[in-house]
Amino acid sequence: MNDDSQILIARLLTHQTLRRDDKLVKRVLSDELFRAEIDARLLACGLKLLDNVYADHVTLALTRTIEPKIFGARDVWQNNNFGLARDGVALLVVLWAQIILPKRERQETHQHADDDQNDMFGTEKPLPRAEDASIGISYKALLSDFGDKLGKKTRMDMNLGTLAKLGFIERRGDFILEGPLLDLMMDTDVLKERIINGALADVFKRAPARLVAVDPDADLADDLSAEIGDLPDAGDAGDADSSDLPH
């Protein structure tokens, strides 16, 4: 393993996320040979590099083939290593839907968060970074809309604190903003249709396009938590017992 490969993998394992504009991250995203070496080294350990053009960071996750050997070691499938209960996973899904989906729509139309929505030249601009296109949501609005379904204020505050600690969100005053992991650890291709036309159809004011076996008032987390990505253990986050979350 060359020094750069060793350094990049060690930094990702240590810091959990790195920005896309980091020197070695830029190299792994543009240098095919370097990326192949990184992928091979990670694969040998059951890991993979996670990145997408809509996120400002990259991270590591377990490969699908290794997951059963890690999370299926007990009688109950441990579907994540974050120690989140059902209401915590449901809150994570709600935050992803309300923050990431609108952000991606702005990015795909090349609009910054403060751009005029009628900018006729918007599509000629480069793809905005996440921090330039992400707006976030009001804590008061979140509590008003979902507090009753997600354990009321005390429980929701506790879960928000956990999600902030893990890097999914950031808190700035009354606003909840996208954290480094929020757009990396969720499978957009799988979740988007199910959320917009299913579990959160009422939030997005759309009629369901098809029947979806999801009850947002009861087992939202049970149906959707399986699509949340899994990080390797990082600090004390990996020590939490998450066996109460079936995959």
mmCIF file of C-alpha atoms in Angstrom:
data_model
loop_
_atom_site.group_PDB
_atom_site.id
_atom_site.type_symbol
_atom_site.label_atom_id
_atom_site.label_comp_id
_atom_site.label_asym_id
_atom_site.label_seq_id
_atom_site.Cartn_x
_atom_site.Cartn_y
_atom_site.Cartn_z
ATOM 1 C CA MET A 1 0.000 0.000 0.000
ATOM 2 C CA ASN A 2 1.483 3.357 -0.958
ATOM 3 C CA ASP A 3 1.660 6.168 1.563
ATOM 4 C CA ASP A 4 -1.250 8.155 0.094
ATOM 5 C CA SER A 5 -3.597 5.148 0.169
ATOM 6 C CA GLN A 6 -2.618 4.363 3.733
ATOM 7 C CA ILE A 7 -3.042 7.954 4.841
ATOM 8 C CA LEU A 8 -6.446 8.411 3.174
ATOM 9 C CA ILE A 9 -7.922 5.193 4.582
ATOM 10 C CA ALA A 10 -6.507 5.909 8.047
ATOM 11 C CA ARG A 11 -7.948 9.426 8.003
ATOM 12 C CA LEU A 12 -11.378 8.171 6.932
ATOM 13 C CA LEU A 13 -11.365 5.563 9.694
ATOM 14 C CA THR A 14 -10.285 8.179 12.229
ATOM 15 C CA HIS A 15 -12.425 11.151 11.208
ATOM 16 C CA GLN A 16 -15.404 9.249 9.721
ATOM 17 C CA THR A 17 -15.892 11.853 6.965
ATOM 18 C CA LEU A 18 -13.646 14.011 4.782
ATOM 19 C CA ARG A 19 -14.622 16.895 2.534
ATOM 20 C CA ARG A 20 -14.648 16.405 -1.230
ATOM 21 C CA ASP A 21 -12.243 19.319 -1.638
ATOM 22 C CA ASP A 22 -9.607 17.545 0.490
ATOM 23 C CA LYS A 23 -6.468 16.921 -1.593
ATOM 24 C CA LEU A 24 -6.483 13.118 -1.297
ATOM 25 C CA VAL A 25 -10.264 12.895 -1.658
ATOM 26 C CA LYS A 26 -10.098 14.922 -4.870
ATOM 27 C CA ARG A 27 -7.433 12.521 -6.094
ATOM 28 C CA VAL A 28 -9.418 9.365 -5.295
ATOM 29 C CA LEU A 29 -12.442 10.824 -7.093
ATOM 30 C CA SER A 30 -10.487 11.701 -10.226
ATOM 31 C CA ASP A 31 -7.601 9.197 -10.437
ATOM 32 C CA GLU A 32 -8.884 5.800 -11.607
ATOM 33 C CA LEU A 33 -5.766 3.881 -10.585
ATOM 34 C CA PHE A 34 -5.709 5.455 -7.134
ATOM 35 C CA ARG A 35 -9.444 4.766 -6.712
ATOM 36 C CA ALA A 36 -8.943 1.143 -7.764
ATOM 37 C CA GLU A 37 -6.208 0.709 -5.169
ATOM 38 C CA ILE A 38 -8.342 2.291 -2.429
ATOM 39 C CA ASP A 39 -11.356 0.159 -3.388
ATOM 40 C CA ALA A 40 -9.288 -3.032 -3.356
ATOM 41 C CA ARG A 41 -7.782 -2.278 0.053
ATOM 42 C CA LEU A 42 -11.158 -1.419 1.541
ATOM 43 C CA LEU A 43 -12.867 -4.436 -0.004
ATOM 44 C CA ALA A 44 -10.306 -6.701 1.647
ATOM 45 C CA CYS A 45 -11.616 -5.379 4.978
ATOM 46 C CA GLY A 46 -15.308 -5.547 4.032
ATOM 47 C CA LEU A 47 -15.551 -1.783 3.491
ATOM 48 C CA LYS A 48 -16.324 0.563 0.624
ATOM 49 C CA LEU A 49 -15.952 4.268 -0.096
ATOM 50 C CA LEU A 50 -19.237 6.185 -0.163
ATOM 51 C CA ASP A 51 -19.534 9.360 -2.203
ATOM 52 C CA ASN A 52 -22.022 11.146 -4.403
ATOM 53 C CA VAL A 53 -21.855 14.394 -6.337
ATOM 54 C CA TYR A 54 -24.629 15.928 -4.233
ATOM 55 C CA ALA A 55 -22.744 15.618 -0.938
ATOM 56 C CA ASP A 56 -19.789 17.703 0.247
ATOM 57 C CA HIS A 57 -18.187 14.781 2.101
ATOM 58 C CA VAL A 58 -17.149 11.159 1.604
ATOM 59 C CA THR A 59 -17.212 8.343 4.161
ATOM 60 C CA LEU A 60 -16.831 4.576 4.586
ATOM 61 C CA ALA A 61 -19.509 1.901 4.858
ATOM 62 C CA LEU A 62 -19.727 -1.859 5.139
ATOM 63 C CA THR A 63 -20.173 -3.793 1.906
ATOM 64 C CA ARG A 64 -23.501 -5.575 1.500
ATOM 65 C CA THR A 65 -21.841 -8.998 1.414
ATOM 66 C CA ILE A 66 -20.237 -8.527 4.837
ATOM 67 C CA GLU A 67 -23.318 -7.103 6.576
ATOM 68 C CA PRO A 68 -24.921 -10.478 7.484
ATOM 69 C CA LYS A 69 -21.705 -11.592 9.183
ATOM 70 C CA ILE A 70 -21.563 -8.398 11.245
ATOM 71 C CA PHE A 71 -25.171 -7.508 11.985
ATOM 72 C CA GLY A 72 -26.589 -11.035 11.849
ATOM 73 C CA ALA A 73 -24.360 -12.344 14.602
ATOM 74 C CA ARG A 74 -27.160 -12.234 17.177
ATOM 75 C CA ASP A 75 -30.688 -13.590 17.217
ATOM 76 C CA VAL A 76 -32.027 -10.141 16.219
ATOM 77 C CA TRP A 77 -30.558 -8.433 13.179
ATOM 78 C CA GLN A 78 -28.584 -5.343 14.176
ATOM 79 C CA ASN A 79 -29.329 -3.103 11.215
ATOM 80 C CA ASN A 80 -27.118 -0.214 12.247
ATOM 81 C CA ASN A 81 -24.406 0.607 14.765
ATOM 82 C CA PHE A 82 -25.735 3.983 15.863
ATOM 83 C CA GLY A 83 -27.895 2.838 18.763
ATOM 84 C CA LEU A 84 -31.032 4.488 17.356
ATOM 85 C CA ALA A 85 -34.442 3.245 18.429
ATOM 86 C CA ARG A 86 -37.414 3.183 16.041
ATOM 87 C CA ASP A 87 -38.382 6.798 16.676
ATOM 88 C CA GLY A 88 -34.775 7.869 16.110
ATOM 89 C CA VAL A 89 -34.633 6.107 12.746
ATOM 90 C CA ALA A 90 -38.023 7.565 11.793
ATOM 91 C CA LEU A 91 -36.779 11.054 12.722
ATOM 92 C CA LEU A 92 -33.677 10.498 10.593
ATOM 93 C CA VAL A 93 -35.835 9.537 7.601
ATOM 94 C CA VAL A 94 -38.068 12.591 8.094
ATOM 95 C CA LEU A 95 -35.050 14.919 8.273
ATOM 96 C CA TRP A 96 -33.545 13.343 5.158
ATOM 97 C CA ALA A 97 -36.791 13.755 3.242
ATOM 98 C CA GLN A 98 -37.299 17.375 4.312
ATOM 99 C CA ILE A 99 -33.688 18.530 3.888
ATOM 100 C CA ILE A 100 -32.011 16.360 1.249
ATOM 101 C CA LEU A 101 -34.781 15.920 -1.330
ATOM 102 C CA PRO A 102 -35.386 19.695 -1.727
ATOM 103 C CA LYS A 103 -31.634 20.287 -1.759
ATOM 104 C CA ARG A 104 -31.105 17.770 -4.543
ATOM 105 C CA GLU A 105 -33.902 19.342 -6.577
ATOM 106 C CA ARG A 106 -32.131 22.697 -6.293
ATOM 107 C CA GLN A 107 -28.804 21.119 -7.222
ATOM 108 C CA GLU A 108 -30.258 19.374 -10.265
ATOM 109 C CA THR A 109 -31.658 22.712 -11.470
ATOM 110 C CA HIS A 110 -28.357 24.411 -10.565
ATOM 111 C CA GLN A 111 -29.934 26.745 -8.037
ATOM 112 C CA HIS A 112 -28.297 28.027 -4.869
ATOM 113 C CA ALA A 113 -30.381 28.325 -1.722
ATOM 114 C CA ASP A 114 -30.724 32.096 -2.150
ATOM 115 C CA ASP A 115 -31.199 32.119 -5.944
ATOM 116 C CA ASP A 116 -34.216 33.560 -7.695
ATOM 117 C CA GLN A 117 -36.401 30.548 -8.513
ATOM 118 C CA ASN A 118 -37.151 32.073 -11.925
ATOM 119 C CA ASP A 119 -33.504 32.368 -12.951
ATOM 120 C CA MET A 120 -33.664 31.391 -16.649
ATOM 121 C CA PHE A 121 -29.887 30.858 -16.809
ATOM 122 C CA GLY A 122 -29.700 28.619 -13.725
ATOM 123 C CA THR A 123 -28.996 25.388 -15.603
ATOM 124 C CA GLU A 124 -25.842 26.919 -17.105
ATOM 125 C CA LYS A 125 -24.259 27.288 -13.673
ATOM 126 C CA PRO A 126 -22.080 24.544 -12.171
ATOM 127 C CA LEU A 127 -23.665 22.071 -9.761
ATOM 128 C CA PRO A 128 -23.926 23.875 -6.408
ATOM 129 C CA ARG A 129 -22.183 22.386 -3.397
ATOM 130 C CA ALA A 130 -24.401 20.955 -0.679
ATOM 131 C CA GLU A 131 -23.660 23.824 1.686
ATOM 132 C CA ASP A 132 -24.753 26.296 -0.998
ATOM 133 C CA ALA A 133 -27.998 24.518 -1.873
ATOM 134 C CA SER A 134 -29.076 23.089 1.481
ATOM 135 C CA ILE A 135 -31.500 25.188 3.533
ATOM 136 C CA GLY A 136 -32.465 23.037 6.504
ATOM 137 C CA ILE A 137 -35.723 23.125 8.453
ATOM 138 C CA SER A 138 -37.083 24.909 11.495
ATOM 139 C CA TYR A 139 -36.999 22.993 14.763
ATOM 140 C CA LYS A 140 -40.351 24.504 15.769
ATOM 141 C CA ALA A 141 -41.928 23.373 12.487
ATOM 142 C CA LEU A 142 -40.480 19.878 12.907
ATOM 143 C CA LEU A 143 -41.824 19.639 16.450
ATOM 144 C CA SER A 144 -45.236 20.901 15.372
ATOM 145 C CA ASP A 145 -45.527 18.506 12.410
ATOM 146 C CA PHE A 146 -43.963 15.362 13.858
ATOM 147 C CA GLY A 147 -43.630 15.778 17.624
ATOM 148 C CA ASP A 148 -46.661 13.624 18.444
ATOM 149 C CA LYS A 149 -45.473 10.827 16.135
ATOM 150 C CA LEU A 150 -41.836 10.874 17.254
ATOM 151 C CA GLY A 151 -42.068 10.789 21.027
ATOM 152 C CA LYS A 152 -42.920 14.437 21.736
ATOM 153 C CA LYS A 153 -40.403 17.149 22.636
ATOM 154 C CA THR A 154 -38.230 15.352 25.205
ATOM 155 C CA ARG A 155 -37.729 12.235 23.125
ATOM 156 C CA MET A 156 -37.266 14.160 19.885
ATOM 157 C CA ASP A 157 -34.684 16.459 21.502
ATOM 158 C CA MET A 158 -32.751 13.416 22.687
ATOM 159 C CA ASN A 159 -32.769 11.858 19.225
ATOM 160 C CA LEU A 160 -31.771 15.143 17.591
ATOM 161 C CA GLY A 161 -28.810 15.319 19.960
ATOM 162 C CA THR A 162 -27.778 11.796 18.975
ATOM 163 C CA LEU A 163 -28.113 12.538 15.247
ATOM 164 C CA ALA A 164 -26.041 15.707 15.670
ATOM 165 C CA LYS A 165 -23.349 13.799 17.558
ATOM 166 C CA LEU A 166 -23.209 11.158 14.819
ATOM 167 C CA GLY A 167 -22.851 13.775 12.069
ATOM 168 C CA PHE A 168 -26.234 13.450 10.368
ATOM 169 C CA ILE A 169 -27.358 16.978 11.259
ATOM 170 C CA GLU A 170 -26.089 20.282 12.635
ATOM 171 C CA ARG A 171 -28.021 22.601 14.968
ATOM 172 C CA ARG A 172 -27.775 26.363 14.453
ATOM 173 C CA GLY A 173 -30.216 28.203 16.635
ATOM 174 C CA ASP A 174 -33.741 27.204 15.667
ATOM 175 C CA PHE A 175 -32.597 25.566 12.425
ATOM 176 C CA ILE A 176 -31.618 21.969 11.764
ATOM 177 C CA LEU A 177 -29.133 21.715 8.909
ATOM 178 C CA GLU A 178 -27.603 18.920 6.865
ATOM 179 C CA GLY A 179 -24.638 17.216 8.476
ATOM 180 C CA PRO A 180 -21.798 15.407 6.650
ATOM 181 C CA LEU A 181 -23.530 12.005 6.668
ATOM 182 C CA LEU A 182 -27.152 12.863 5.893
ATOM 183 C CA ASP A 183 -26.784 12.672 2.105
ATOM 184 C CA LEU A 184 -24.310 9.790 2.169
ATOM 185 C CA MET A 185 -25.878 7.122 4.366
ATOM 186 C CA MET A 186 -29.341 7.006 2.781
ATOM 187 C CA ASP A 187 -30.095 5.223 -0.502
ATOM 188 C CA THR A 188 -31.864 7.921 -2.496
ATOM 189 C CA ASP A 189 -32.751 5.683 -5.452
ATOM 190 C CA VAL A 190 -34.556 3.240 -3.159
ATOM 191 C CA LEU A 191 -36.093 5.652 -0.677
ATOM 192 C CA LYS A 192 -37.201 8.627 -2.751
ATOM 193 C CA GLU A 193 -40.257 7.060 -4.382
ATOM 194 C CA ARG A 194 -41.307 5.249 -1.221
ATOM 195 C CA ILE A 195 -41.133 8.408 0.862
ATOM 196 C CA ILE A 196 -42.671 10.945 -1.512
ATOM 197 C CA ASN A 197 -45.483 8.654 -2.640
ATOM 198 C CA GLY A 198 -45.790 6.619 0.527
ATOM 199 C CA ALA A 199 -44.771 7.273 4.104
ATOM 200 C CA LEU A 200 -44.580 11.070 3.834
ATOM 201 C CA ALA A 201 -47.050 11.672 1.015
ATOM 202 C CA ASP A 202 -49.125 13.877 3.311
ATOM 203 C CA VAL A 203 -46.098 16.042 4.059
ATOM 204 C CA PHE A 204 -45.308 16.561 0.396
ATOM 205 C CA LYS A 205 -49.002 17.114 -0.406
ATOM 206 C CA ARG A 206 -49.036 14.399 -3.050
ATOM 207 C CA ALA A 207 -51.483 11.564 -3.547
ATOM 208 C CA PRO A 208 -49.794 8.135 -3.412
ATOM 209 C CA ALA A 209 -48.938 6.862 -6.881
ATOM 210 C CA ARG A 210 -49.117 3.279 -5.647
ATOM 211 C CA LEU A 211 -49.881 1.324 -2.494
ATOM 212 C CA VAL A 212 -46.992 1.255 -0.034
ATOM 213 C CA ALA A 213 -46.959 -0.904 3.068
ATOM 214 C CA VAL A 214 -45.932 1.889 5.410
ATOM 215 C CA ASP A 215 -47.890 3.439 8.268
ATOM 216 C CA PRO A 216 -46.213 6.750 9.208
ATOM 217 C CA ASP A 217 -48.045 6.768 12.543
ATOM 218 C CA ALA A 218 -46.759 3.363 13.606
ATOM 219 C CA ASP A 219 -43.889 1.457 12.017
ATOM 220 C CA LEU A 220 -42.235 3.959 9.678
ATOM 221 C CA ALA A 221 -38.817 3.022 10.989
ATOM 222 C CA ASP A 222 -39.444 -0.720 10.612
ATOM 223 C CA ASP A 223 -40.191 -0.304 6.902
ATOM 224 C CA LEU A 224 -37.486 2.204 6.016
ATOM 225 C CA SER A 225 -34.600 1.635 8.396
ATOM 226 C CA ALA A 226 -33.269 -1.221 6.261
ATOM 227 C CA GLU A 227 -32.268 1.298 3.589
ATOM 228 C CA ILE A 228 -30.048 3.325 5.914
ATOM 229 C CA GLY A 229 -26.348 2.794 5.304
ATOM 230 C CA ASP A 230 -24.006 1.329 7.910
ATOM 231 C CA LEU A 231 -20.729 2.843 9.009
ATOM 232 C CA PRO A 232 -17.849 0.956 10.557
ATOM 233 C CA ASP A 233 -17.546 1.591 14.289
ATOM 234 C CA ALA A 234 -16.311 5.085 15.046
ATOM 235 C CA GLY A 235 -15.571 5.928 18.640
ATOM 236 C CA ASP A 236 -18.284 5.261 21.164
ATOM 237 C CA ALA A 237 -21.017 5.351 18.512
ATOM 238 C CA GLY A 238 -20.143 1.796 17.551
ATOM 239 C CA ASP A 239 -20.479 0.555 21.129
ATOM 240 C CA ALA A 240 -24.204 1.248 21.356
ATOM 241 C CA ASP A 241 -26.556 -1.693 21.333
ATOM 242 C CA SER A 242 -28.899 -1.383 18.365
ATOM 243 C CA SER A 243 -30.362 -4.857 18.410
ATOM 244 C CA ASP A 244 -33.856 -3.411 18.955
ATOM 245 C CA LEU A 245 -33.945 -2.439 15.289
ATOM 246 C CA PRO A 246 -34.800 -5.414 13.038
ATOM 247 C CA HIS A 247 -33.404 -5.192 9.508
#
